[in-house]
Amino acid sequence: MAAKTRVVTRAGRRRREAIAGLLFVAPATVGFLAFYLLPTVRAFQISLTDWSLLRAPNVVGLANYRRMIGDPAFWHSAWVTLTYVLYNIPLQTALGLLLAVLSDRLARSVALRAVIIAPYLMSNVVAGLVWMLLLDPILGLTNAWLAHVGLPRQGFLSSPDEAMASVAAISIWRNTGLTALLFYAGLQAIPKHLYEAARLEGADEWSMFRRITLPLLRPVLAFVLVTSLVGSFQVFDVIAVTTEGGPAQSTRAILWYIYENAFKFHKMGYASAISVTLFSVLILVTLLQMRLLRADHSDLD
Amino acid sequence: MSFLSIDRVTKQFGIVQVIKGVSIEARKGEFIVFVGPSGCGKSTLLRMIAGLEETSGGTIAIDGEDVTHADPARRHIAMVFQSYALFPHLNVFDNIAFGMQIKKVPRAEIRSRVEEAARILRIEPLLDRKPRQLSGGQRQRAAIGRAIVRKPKIFLFDEPLSNLDAELRTRMRVEIARLHQAIGATMIYVTHDQVEAMTLADRIVVLRNGLVEQTGSPSELYDRPRNLFVAGFLGSPRMALLPARVIRGGPDQLTLSCPACTGPEIDVPGPFRREVRSGEPVTLGLRPETLRWDAADPMLTVRVEITENLGGSTLVHATTSDHQALIMTAAERLAVTPGTLMPLSFGGHPHVFDGEGETLRP
């Protein structure tokens, strides 16, 4: 009898725990379903229609995708996005790593880390606005400084040749702090004895970085690369605030092109098709990166 | 001519002085053990020899060369860390070869030297394993392997066995002693374990609060501890310390009264280092193995608290009549129940320390 009661209570407790667990994940699950999964499924559905926001949608099959493949504006936006990614990722990663290693090996100052992370605390929109003023070709401070050191005026955001690089520079300025902080946290997990042992073996700072820091930082590196790459492909807000895709479409990145199609040209079906394509490409890139960097596996205990 | 010469070194961390002027000389091939309680500065001193800590004052010379402020890599030393400090992403081979790979030693030479070290340490089958796939003892060997391929002038060991379980610690202790015999290198070994110090050392340096308390061979330190600290620190089980007072001093004999003793006074034979005045407070130090069950002529009677049967011998934990803890090692198997009053006498010359804790023995 006693044993039976205990079994019942144990089962009851397990059920109560399960209910509590479900309650804890419920808010996140509801958010995920309502704001991620459902829109994704809907986007896929819409991508198969000619919905224009005004008229009832007709199913057009894969017509939107076929159109995308033959659309030079789409390929242009893909190319523009890729240049942005190529500016952004290597510089941001290298700078973040450099800042993290320097602040770890030389100056472990909280104040310094606070300064490094500060730009990230600003929203992209604010960062974009501030830099738009600073980079203004006529009134901007940046050109005033350049003139001061005897360099010619630059067009920055208003020059088709420099606009994308300028957008990338703004993003790098804002995001490097976060990257550096993530790397810094990763560095703290590497035992200091390893560096002492390496010093005794005659390793200099560079070979310690190459032979110890970098390999042991691999999981963090993978995380940083995956998140920043996905983030870079989705560059939007800085462009929306500063260049709106211009000048001469030189900053019309994919997300901006999707936005234009959806809310300016009212081609919801076409915009959704590009979105679904971008989504698929990003998933593939992420999987590939995780695989290449063995992101799920650390050498540290 | 000493091989390692540490001359009045000091170490200052901010306003705290952790090494307060230590001088140590080591001959080539000698096995020196720094021993002391935690916080005594033994690891700091070792790290100063390695160059991992800056030396604040004094000089360190290795093989006649002043290396006080030299870069660690230029000191030709190797160090085995308590945590082993193996590179977790490299296999045993690459861990051992690390320094040679940095110095761009030819591959064939690296291979032969790593294999030689692996043979000495019997880790040949483990060369392609990562540290995480090794047991504690194997990691320890790999770390020692990394040290021996460097053919260093001095090996430094920083509590290398304290992460191992008791049985493995005993085995590795013997291995380290064997390694020292095999390669004959100068070794400096830091431990807080007095058994390791006693068994491994040619010479022990006992440190406390950043100062050397005593230096000498294990037997010297065991037989003639200079003060109460050394007497209490070395020897397991610990020496029993009984407070006493001098009734009559003399060059050849002291007559003491001790509250724990059976009679009103006991005689302790000399010689003594100095004239001892009557009335001086002293401490009587009795090694566990010098105590004997002696019903005929007991010097003190103790109350047995617990006995530990170690198979070959018995440890008797007891308290004296004035509540001092005392441990006796009996070579035979003693069957005494807790609470028994046990008459004891002590053989040999007991240790006597003055009121300052300094020995009165020469």
XYZ file of C-alpha atoms in Angstrom:
663
model
C 0.000 0.000 0.000
C 2.743 2.403 1.039
C 4.801 1.490 -1.983
C 1.844 2.037 -4.255
C 1.217 5.486 -2.781
C 4.845 6.391 -3.399
C 4.659 5.264 -7.002
C 1.570 7.373 -7.499
C 3.147 10.418 -5.946
C 6.299 9.966 -7.974
C 4.297 9.788 -11.190
C 2.266 12.765 -10.024
C 5.389 14.712 -9.265
C 6.828 13.904 -12.642
C 3.659 15.171 -14.298
C 3.726 18.350 -12.217
C 7.342 18.896 -13.216
C 6.450 18.373 -16.849
C 3.656 20.910 -16.596
C 5.973 23.401 -14.897
C 8.556 22.834 -17.630
C 5.987 23.409 -20.347
C 4.862 26.609 -18.637
C 8.437 27.865 -18.578
C 9.018 27.271 -22.283
C 5.521 28.396 -23.273
C 6.244 32.138 -23.711
C 9.257 31.451 -25.911
C 7.379 28.761 -27.828
C 4.408 31.034 -28.445
C 6.770 33.756 -29.646
C 8.616 31.329 -31.894
C 5.421 29.940 -33.388
C 3.714 33.302 -33.878
C 6.652 35.387 -35.047
C 9.025 32.910 -36.707
C 7.457 29.652 -37.770
C 4.069 30.961 -38.881
C 5.497 33.882 -40.939
C 8.004 31.515 -42.528
C 5.264 29.119 -43.577
C 3.101 32.022 -44.724
C 5.987 33.548 -46.662
C 6.450 30.271 -48.474
C 2.710 30.175 -49.278
C 2.678 33.802 -50.437
C 5.754 33.214 -52.578
C 3.610 30.913 -54.699
C 1.032 33.673 -55.364
C 0.788 37.061 -57.040
C -0.577 38.798 -53.949
C -0.361 42.586 -54.192
C -1.847 43.570 -50.833
C -4.877 44.996 -52.663
C -6.320 42.162 -54.712
C -7.026 38.588 -53.670
C -3.975 36.438 -54.373
C -3.889 33.936 -57.252
C -1.669 30.901 -57.059
C 1.026 31.219 -59.721
C 3.195 28.251 -58.797
C 6.908 28.840 -59.142
C 6.518 31.866 -61.425
C 8.000 34.216 -58.807
C 11.094 32.051 -58.481
C 11.503 31.823 -62.244
C 11.198 35.574 -62.463
C 13.806 36.016 -59.723
C 16.352 33.965 -61.618
C 15.938 36.184 -64.643
C 15.872 39.459 -62.686
C 19.132 41.462 -63.042
C 18.079 43.727 -60.149
C 17.910 40.695 -57.890
C 21.383 39.520 -58.908
C 22.675 43.039 -58.473
C 21.287 43.149 -54.926
C 22.787 39.749 -54.179
C 26.162 40.985 -55.400
C 25.891 44.199 -53.363
C 25.062 42.168 -50.258
C 28.000 39.882 -50.862
C 30.419 42.827 -51.113
C 29.026 44.100 -47.833
C 29.582 40.688 -46.236
C 33.126 40.571 -47.611
C 33.918 44.006 -46.185
C 32.236 43.293 -42.933
C 33.096 39.771 -41.718
C 36.885 39.663 -42.066
C 37.390 43.145 -40.669
C 34.927 42.810 -37.836
C 36.244 39.406 -36.812
C 39.893 40.393 -37.024
C 39.367 43.672 -35.193
C 37.253 42.023 -32.509
C 39.872 39.320 -32.008
C 42.667 41.873 -31.870
C 40.840 44.002 -29.303
C 39.980 40.943 -27.213
C 43.513 39.549 -27.205
C 45.039 42.934 -26.467
C 42.682 43.613 -23.586
C 43.246 40.092 -22.265
C 47.039 40.016 -22.511
C 47.857 43.649 -21.816
C 45.211 45.571 -19.948
C 42.480 43.748 -18.092
C 40.508 46.889 -17.461
C 36.751 46.917 -17.044
C 36.663 50.546 -18.179
C 38.409 49.638 -21.418
C 35.953 46.812 -22.087
C 33.077 49.197 -21.380
C 34.420 51.600 -24.012
C 34.847 48.777 -26.506
C 31.274 47.553 -26.077
C 29.721 51.062 -25.938
C 28.844 51.413 -29.676
C 26.878 48.182 -29.525
C 24.570 49.670 -26.918
C 23.391 52.148 -29.528
C 20.675 51.060 -31.952
C 21.603 50.650 -35.611
C 19.255 53.483 -36.497
C 20.951 55.911 -34.104
C 24.405 54.770 -35.216
C 23.339 55.238 -38.835
C 22.009 58.759 -38.185
C 25.086 59.851 -36.245
C 27.415 58.568 -38.917
C 25.320 60.082 -41.677
C 25.999 63.459 -40.094
C 29.683 62.712 -39.510
C 30.160 61.439 -43.077
C 28.208 64.202 -44.787
C 30.289 65.193 -47.813
C 29.889 68.931 -47.211
C 29.074 69.484 -43.558
C 30.506 66.301 -42.020
C 33.272 66.268 -39.423
C 35.085 63.424 -41.151
C 35.788 65.463 -44.240
C 36.853 68.398 -42.083
C 39.456 66.141 -40.435
C 40.567 64.747 -43.777
C 41.033 68.311 -45.072
C 42.974 69.079 -41.921
C 45.544 66.368 -42.646
C 45.644 67.359 -46.317
C 43.541 64.533 -47.813
C 40.892 65.187 -50.475
C 37.192 65.279 -49.644
C 35.354 61.959 -49.906
C 31.787 61.329 -50.953
C 31.270 58.502 -48.490
C 27.555 57.614 -48.395
C 26.733 59.841 -51.348
C 29.292 58.309 -53.671
C 28.243 55.126 -55.488
C 31.795 53.844 -55.153
C 32.106 54.420 -51.437
C 28.562 54.040 -50.153
C 28.620 50.288 -49.468
C 32.035 50.479 -47.810
C 30.757 53.333 -45.666
C 27.691 51.327 -44.620
C 29.984 48.422 -43.791
C 32.260 50.704 -41.784
C 29.306 51.903 -39.715
C 28.270 48.318 -38.978
C 31.821 47.324 -38.137
C 32.141 50.298 -35.798
C 28.960 49.263 -34.039
C 29.416 45.483 -33.897
C 33.129 44.989 -33.278
C 32.624 45.632 -29.560
C 30.254 42.713 -29.219
C 32.569 40.462 -31.208
C 35.475 41.527 -29.010
C 33.470 40.834 -25.861
C 32.523 37.355 -27.051
C 36.148 36.588 -27.881
C 37.246 38.024 -24.548
C 34.872 35.681 -22.730
C 36.234 32.787 -24.792
C 39.796 33.737 -23.875
C 38.957 33.605 -20.172
C 38.192 29.891 -20.562
C 41.750 29.143 -21.725
C 43.899 28.199 -18.713
C 46.738 30.658 -18.101
C 49.127 27.787 -17.361
C 49.114 26.918 -21.050
C 50.667 30.281 -21.863
C 53.233 29.866 -19.103
C 54.173 26.426 -20.388
C 54.468 27.843 -23.901
C 56.635 30.722 -22.717
C 59.001 28.261 -21.062
C 59.169 26.419 -24.374
C 60.281 29.624 -26.045
C 57.048 30.650 -27.763
C 56.584 34.339 -28.539
C 53.250 36.162 -28.425
C 52.511 35.434 -32.083
C 53.160 31.708 -31.919
C 51.175 31.488 -28.678
C 48.289 33.200 -30.447
C 48.547 30.933 -33.457
C 49.211 27.657 -31.660
C 47.164 28.050 -28.485
C 44.670 30.897 -28.559
C 43.252 30.419 -32.028
C 42.672 26.635 -31.882
C 41.167 26.831 -28.396
C 38.943 29.732 -29.392
C 37.466 27.767 -32.291
C 33.958 27.212 -30.840
C 33.623 30.913 -30.022
C 34.992 31.795 -33.435
C 32.394 29.564 -35.034
C 29.608 31.194 -33.066
C 30.809 34.684 -33.931
C 31.213 33.841 -37.621
C 27.812 32.202 -37.915
C 25.902 34.956 -36.152
C 27.731 37.817 -37.822
C 27.499 36.229 -41.261
C 23.765 35.685 -40.918
C 23.442 39.213 -39.549
C 25.470 40.658 -42.416
C 23.315 39.054 -45.088
C 20.388 40.754 -43.421
C 21.841 44.267 -43.470
C 18.914 46.654 -43.589
C 18.494 49.309 -40.903
C 21.714 51.234 -41.528
C 20.856 51.325 -45.236
C 17.274 52.352 -44.490
C 18.489 55.309 -42.413
C 21.437 56.448 -44.519
C 21.246 55.650 -48.236
C 17.875 53.978 -48.873
C 19.532 51.720 -51.391
C 21.214 54.567 -53.283
C 23.115 56.229 -54.688
C 22.491 54.576 -58.058
C 21.369 51.391 -56.281
C 24.900 50.876 -55.025
C 23.611 49.893 -51.560
C 20.465 48.064 -52.644
C 21.178 44.972 -50.557
C 18.856 41.966 -50.723
C 16.780 42.900 -47.706
C 16.312 46.417 -49.042
C 15.250 44.994 -52.411
C 12.767 42.694 -50.658
C 11.423 45.658 -48.703
C 11.013 47.715 -51.880
C 9.204 44.927 -53.665
C 6.899 44.307 -50.755
C 6.008 47.765 -49.527
C 6.798 50.092 -52.422
C 5.888 47.985 -55.448
C 3.326 45.864 -53.555
C 4.689 42.641 -55.028
C 4.260 40.528 -51.930
C 4.535 37.270 -53.798
C 7.839 38.208 -55.423
C 9.240 39.650 -52.160
C 8.324 36.446 -50.354
C 10.032 34.329 -52.997
C 13.291 36.250 -52.515
C 12.893 35.997 -48.729
C 12.433 32.241 -48.895
C 15.490 31.960 -51.124
C 17.619 34.069 -48.773
C 16.409 31.984 -45.846
C 17.411 28.742 -47.558
C 20.815 30.068 -48.548
C 21.517 31.254 -44.990
C 20.573 27.894 -43.512
C 22.926 26.170 -45.925
C 25.763 28.592 -45.179
C 25.248 28.147 -41.444
C 25.262 24.365 -41.635
C 28.379 24.457 -43.770
C 30.176 26.759 -41.332
C 29.227 24.713 -38.288
C 30.475 21.634 -40.042
C 33.748 23.178 -41.184
C 34.519 24.701 -37.785
C 33.362 21.702 -35.745
C 31.422 24.252 -33.713
C 29.829 21.725 -31.398
C 33.153 20.418 -30.175
C 35.621 22.107 -27.847
C 39.074 20.942 -26.802
C 38.672 22.597 -23.432
C 37.194 20.512 -20.637
C 80.543 25.388 -7.115
C 76.784 25.377 -7.019
C 74.715 24.842 -10.115
C 71.726 26.830 -8.975
C 72.428 29.746 -6.724
C 69.612 31.750 -5.195
C 70.970 34.684 -3.279
C 68.804 36.728 -0.905
C 65.871 36.887 -3.291
C 62.723 38.756 -2.366
C 59.328 39.007 -3.993
C 56.925 41.824 -3.465
C 53.286 41.722 -4.598
C 52.146 45.308 -4.084
C 52.735 45.999 -0.404
C 52.907 42.315 0.528
C 56.301 40.691 0.686
C 55.853 36.973 0.035
C 59.522 35.990 -0.253
C 61.552 37.758 2.375
C 65.136 37.043 1.502
C 65.791 33.418 0.617
C 69.190 31.945 -0.227
C 69.519 28.402 -1.541
C 72.384 26.619 -3.259
C 71.934 23.427 -5.267
C 74.622 21.192 -6.686
C 74.385 19.720 -10.148
C 72.212 16.617 -10.139
C 70.752 17.335 -6.742
C 67.084 16.748 -5.954
C 65.857 19.648 -3.847
C 62.365 19.739 -2.383
C 60.715 22.954 -1.234
C 58.187 22.039 1.384
C 55.918 24.115 3.564
C 52.290 24.876 4.331
C 50.169 26.648 1.745
C 51.009 30.297 1.439
C 54.612 29.824 2.534
C 55.898 31.076 -0.821
C 57.289 27.798 -2.160
C 55.446 27.956 -5.486
C 56.272 31.623 -5.908
C 59.930 30.844 -5.359
C 59.778 28.090 -7.980
C 58.078 30.422 -10.445
C 60.781 32.995 -9.813
C 63.410 30.410 -10.740
C 61.396 29.677 -13.887
C 61.102 33.367 -14.681
C 57.318 33.295 -14.605
C 57.417 35.744 -11.695
C 59.603 38.810 -11.676
C 62.218 38.776 -8.914
C 61.981 41.917 -6.747
C 65.406 41.687 -5.117
C 68.458 39.445 -4.914
C 69.905 37.297 -7.684
C 69.293 33.897 -9.272
C 72.116 32.221 -11.160
C 71.946 28.968 -13.116
C 75.185 27.258 -14.109
C 77.167 30.372 -13.309
C 74.989 32.670 -15.393
C 72.921 35.411 -13.778
C 69.353 34.850 -14.972
C 67.564 37.001 -12.391
C 65.767 39.012 -15.053
C 66.247 36.702 -18.026
C 63.343 35.589 -20.182
C 61.957 32.170 -19.097
C 62.899 30.586 -22.416
C 66.557 31.596 -21.987
C 66.979 29.909 -18.624
C 67.129 26.355 -20.000
C 64.697 25.056 -17.441
C 61.616 22.888 -17.803
C 58.606 22.969 -15.573
C 55.915 20.440 -14.778
C 52.753 22.128 -13.591
C 50.241 20.912 -11.039
C 47.547 21.152 -13.716
C 49.990 19.496 -16.199
C 49.316 22.428 -18.587
C 49.089 20.073 -21.546
C 47.753 21.719 -24.687
C 44.272 20.190 -24.951
C 44.018 20.484 -28.733
C 47.316 18.718 -29.416
C 48.044 15.030 -29.097
C 50.766 13.763 -26.788
C 53.366 13.762 -29.563
C 52.715 17.394 -30.457
C 52.595 18.371 -26.798
C 56.029 16.887 -26.233
C 57.326 18.289 -29.512
C 55.832 21.771 -28.960
C 59.042 23.579 -28.041
C 61.100 21.867 -30.743
C 58.485 22.678 -33.370
C 58.666 26.326 -32.385
C 62.441 26.261 -32.644
C 62.074 24.574 -36.051
C 64.131 21.537 -35.099
C 64.271 19.100 -38.065
C 61.353 16.659 -38.145
C 63.472 13.530 -37.921
C 65.226 14.794 -34.818
C 61.917 15.795 -33.224
C 60.564 12.316 -33.870
C 63.566 10.536 -32.411
C 63.692 12.734 -29.332
C 59.960 12.432 -28.652
C 60.168 8.674 -29.064
C 63.103 8.467 -26.713
C 61.215 10.437 -24.054
C 58.133 8.288 -24.613
C 60.225 5.166 -24.126
C 61.692 6.432 -20.847
C 58.203 7.270 -19.594
C 56.509 4.247 -21.160
C 53.900 6.277 -23.023
C 54.774 5.138 -26.542
C 51.281 3.757 -27.286
C 49.715 7.053 -26.203
C 51.529 9.441 -28.527
C 48.573 10.041 -30.825
C 46.030 10.551 -28.049
C 44.674 13.879 -26.917
C 45.123 14.828 -23.231
C 41.411 14.348 -22.552
C 41.772 10.680 -23.513
C 44.459 10.113 -20.876
C 44.211 9.198 -17.207
C 45.705 11.493 -14.581
C 48.911 9.492 -14.348
C 49.315 9.367 -18.135
C 48.828 13.124 -18.383
C 51.468 13.525 -15.740
C 53.854 11.402 -17.777
C 53.129 13.365 -20.926
C 53.879 16.588 -19.052
C 57.149 15.123 -17.792
C 57.876 14.000 -21.350
C 57.537 17.576 -22.534
C 60.066 18.524 -19.869
C 62.684 15.877 -20.605
C 62.900 16.369 -24.380
C 64.151 19.853 -23.705
C 67.212 18.432 -21.936
C 66.952 21.310 -19.479
C 69.589 22.335 -16.980
C 67.006 22.214 -14.217
C 63.632 20.505 -13.861
C 61.040 22.366 -11.856
C 58.051 20.485 -10.464
C 55.154 22.453 -9.022
C 53.140 20.052 -6.837
C 53.025 17.568 -9.711
C 51.251 14.794 -7.839
C 48.578 16.643 -5.933
C 45.887 16.035 -8.564
C 46.350 12.267 -8.418
C 44.668 9.773 -6.142
C 46.618 8.311 -3.241
C 47.703 5.073 -4.875
C 48.791 6.706 -8.113
C 50.614 9.385 -6.163
C 52.726 6.729 -4.464
C 53.508 5.092 -7.811
C 54.370 8.331 -9.581
C 56.555 9.332 -6.649
C 58.663 6.247 -7.250
C 58.706 6.980 -10.981
C 59.989 10.481 -10.406
C 62.706 9.131 -8.127
C 63.588 6.585 -10.837
C 63.644 9.309 -13.484
C 65.999 11.368 -11.374
C 68.321 8.384 -11.047
C 68.101 7.633 -14.757
C 68.845 11.079 -16.132
C 70.677 12.549 -13.158
C 69.321 16.025 -13.739
C 69.024 18.786 -11.181
C 65.457 18.886 -9.940
C 63.577 21.361 -7.798
C 60.327 20.009 -6.518
C 57.601 21.872 -4.663
C 55.155 20.063 -2.443
C 53.150 20.515 0.709
C 53.270 16.768 1.281
C 55.993 15.931 3.753
C 56.045 12.287 2.666
C 57.001 13.335 -0.868
C 59.618 15.634 0.587
C 61.119 12.923 2.804
C 61.154 10.229 0.140
C 62.312 12.184 -2.906
C 64.727 14.777 -1.651
C 68.479 14.802 -1.446
C 67.939 18.001 0.414
C 64.762 19.547 1.815
C 64.187 23.264 2.153
C 61.446 23.961 4.689
C 59.766 27.294 4.021
C 57.406 29.305 6.153
C 56.083 32.809 5.560
C 58.591 33.486 2.810
C 61.633 32.467 4.853
C 63.750 29.317 4.991
C 63.198 27.576 8.314
C 65.777 24.857 7.769
C 67.693 23.168 4.986
C 69.148 19.698 5.140
C 68.885 16.071 4.136
C 65.636 14.321 5.056
C 67.354 12.458 7.916
C 68.973 15.615 9.235
C 65.659 17.412 9.288
C 63.896 14.465 10.826
C 66.515 13.789 13.472
C 67.567 17.339 14.240
C 64.735 19.740 13.502
C 65.912 23.240 14.296
C 62.596 24.390 15.686
C 59.072 23.361 16.602
C 57.739 24.222 13.148
C 60.076 21.870 11.305
C 59.623 19.225 13.983
C 55.860 19.362 13.639
C 55.839 19.611 9.848
C 58.071 16.672 8.987
C 57.228 13.183 10.078
C 54.000 11.290 9.734
C 52.305 10.795 12.125
C 53.321 14.050 13.738
C 55.658 14.385 16.657
C 53.870 14.712 20.007
C 54.673 18.003 21.748
C 54.375 18.158 25.511
C 54.837 21.359 27.508
C 57.314 21.078 30.401
C 59.395 23.237 32.745
C 63.061 22.969 33.680
C 63.673 22.084 37.308
C 67.443 21.757 37.129
C 69.571 22.702 34.166
C 72.912 21.170 33.415
C 75.285 20.588 30.562
C 74.711 16.825 30.358
C 71.243 16.420 31.689
C 68.023 18.355 32.191
C 65.540 17.605 34.916
C 62.060 18.562 33.834
C 58.637 18.577 35.325
C 55.939 17.889 32.797
C 52.228 17.807 33.585
C 51.685 14.842 31.322
C 54.377 12.756 32.976
C 53.767 10.135 35.572
C 56.377 11.097 38.110
C 57.123 14.536 39.563
C 60.242 14.904 37.451
C 62.006 13.249 34.536
C 65.594 13.337 33.410
C 66.481 14.072 29.807
C 70.031 13.232 28.802
C 72.154 15.816 26.925
C 73.966 17.128 25.038
C 72.416 20.597 24.758
C 73.271 23.580 22.650
C 73.390 26.019 25.531
C 73.111 26.436 29.268
C 69.490 26.022 30.268
C 68.265 27.929 33.303
C 65.942 26.339 35.786
C 62.407 27.592 35.516
C 62.595 27.945 31.724
C 59.522 26.667 29.891
C 60.396 24.033 27.315
C 58.586 21.673 24.951
C 59.328 17.988 24.849
C 59.048 16.461 21.387
C 58.405 12.723 21.067
C 58.427 10.921 17.716
C 55.600 8.324 17.489
C 58.007 5.460 16.843
C 60.138 6.214 19.936
C 57.205 5.565 22.286
C 56.884 2.124 23.848
C 54.314 0.401 25.992
C 56.175 0.080 29.258
C 54.260 -0.991 32.343
C 57.450 -1.477 34.398
C 58.913 2.006 34.267
C 56.396 4.337 32.612
C 57.256 7.968 32.009
C 53.757 9.015 31.105
C 50.320 7.484 31.044
C 47.950 8.262 28.216
C 44.307 7.520 27.555
C 43.746 5.617 24.306
C 41.165 7.224 22.034
C 41.384 5.207 18.881
C 43.666 2.584 17.399
C 44.288 2.141 13.674
C 45.421 -1.284 12.598
C 47.623 -0.799 9.534
C 48.325 -4.494 9.204
C 52.032 -4.389 9.804
C 51.851 -1.790 12.547
C 49.350 -0.013 14.749
C 48.747 3.671 15.251
C 47.505 4.568 18.710
C 45.823 7.949 19.030
C 45.758 9.016 22.654
C 45.600 12.027 24.940
C 47.882 12.763 27.833
C 46.628 13.604 31.314
C 46.913 17.320 30.423
C 44.895 16.775 27.215
C 47.739 16.937 24.700
C 47.218 14.822 21.589
C 49.769 12.087 21.121
C 50.239 9.399 18.492
C 52.292 6.280 18.979
C 53.407 3.899 16.255
C 53.666 0.344 17.491
C 55.455 -2.205 15.337
C 53.272 -4.983 16.706
C 49.511 -5.393 16.587
C 48.178 -3.839 19.770
C 44.731 -4.743 20.973
C 43.763 -1.901 23.254
C 40.214 -0.704 23.669
C 39.464 3.010 23.614
C 39.526 4.477 27.107
C 42.356 2.225 28.288
C 45.083 3.937 30.288
C 48.355 3.069 28.669
C 51.766 3.421 30.354
C 54.471 4.642 27.990
C 58.166 5.298 28.035
C 60.257 6.868 25.326
C 63.529 5.651 23.972
C 66.435 7.591 22.540
C 67.004 11.271 23.048
C 63.731 13.191 22.970
C 63.664 16.576 21.277
C 63.648 19.590 23.566
C 62.667 23.062 22.399
C 63.017 26.280 24.380
C 60.325 28.872 25.017
C 60.994 30.448 21.595
C 60.414 27.115 19.875
C 64.118 26.726 18.991
C 65.771 23.391 19.594
C 68.075 22.960 22.569
C 69.843 20.113 20.802
C 73.083 20.873 18.989
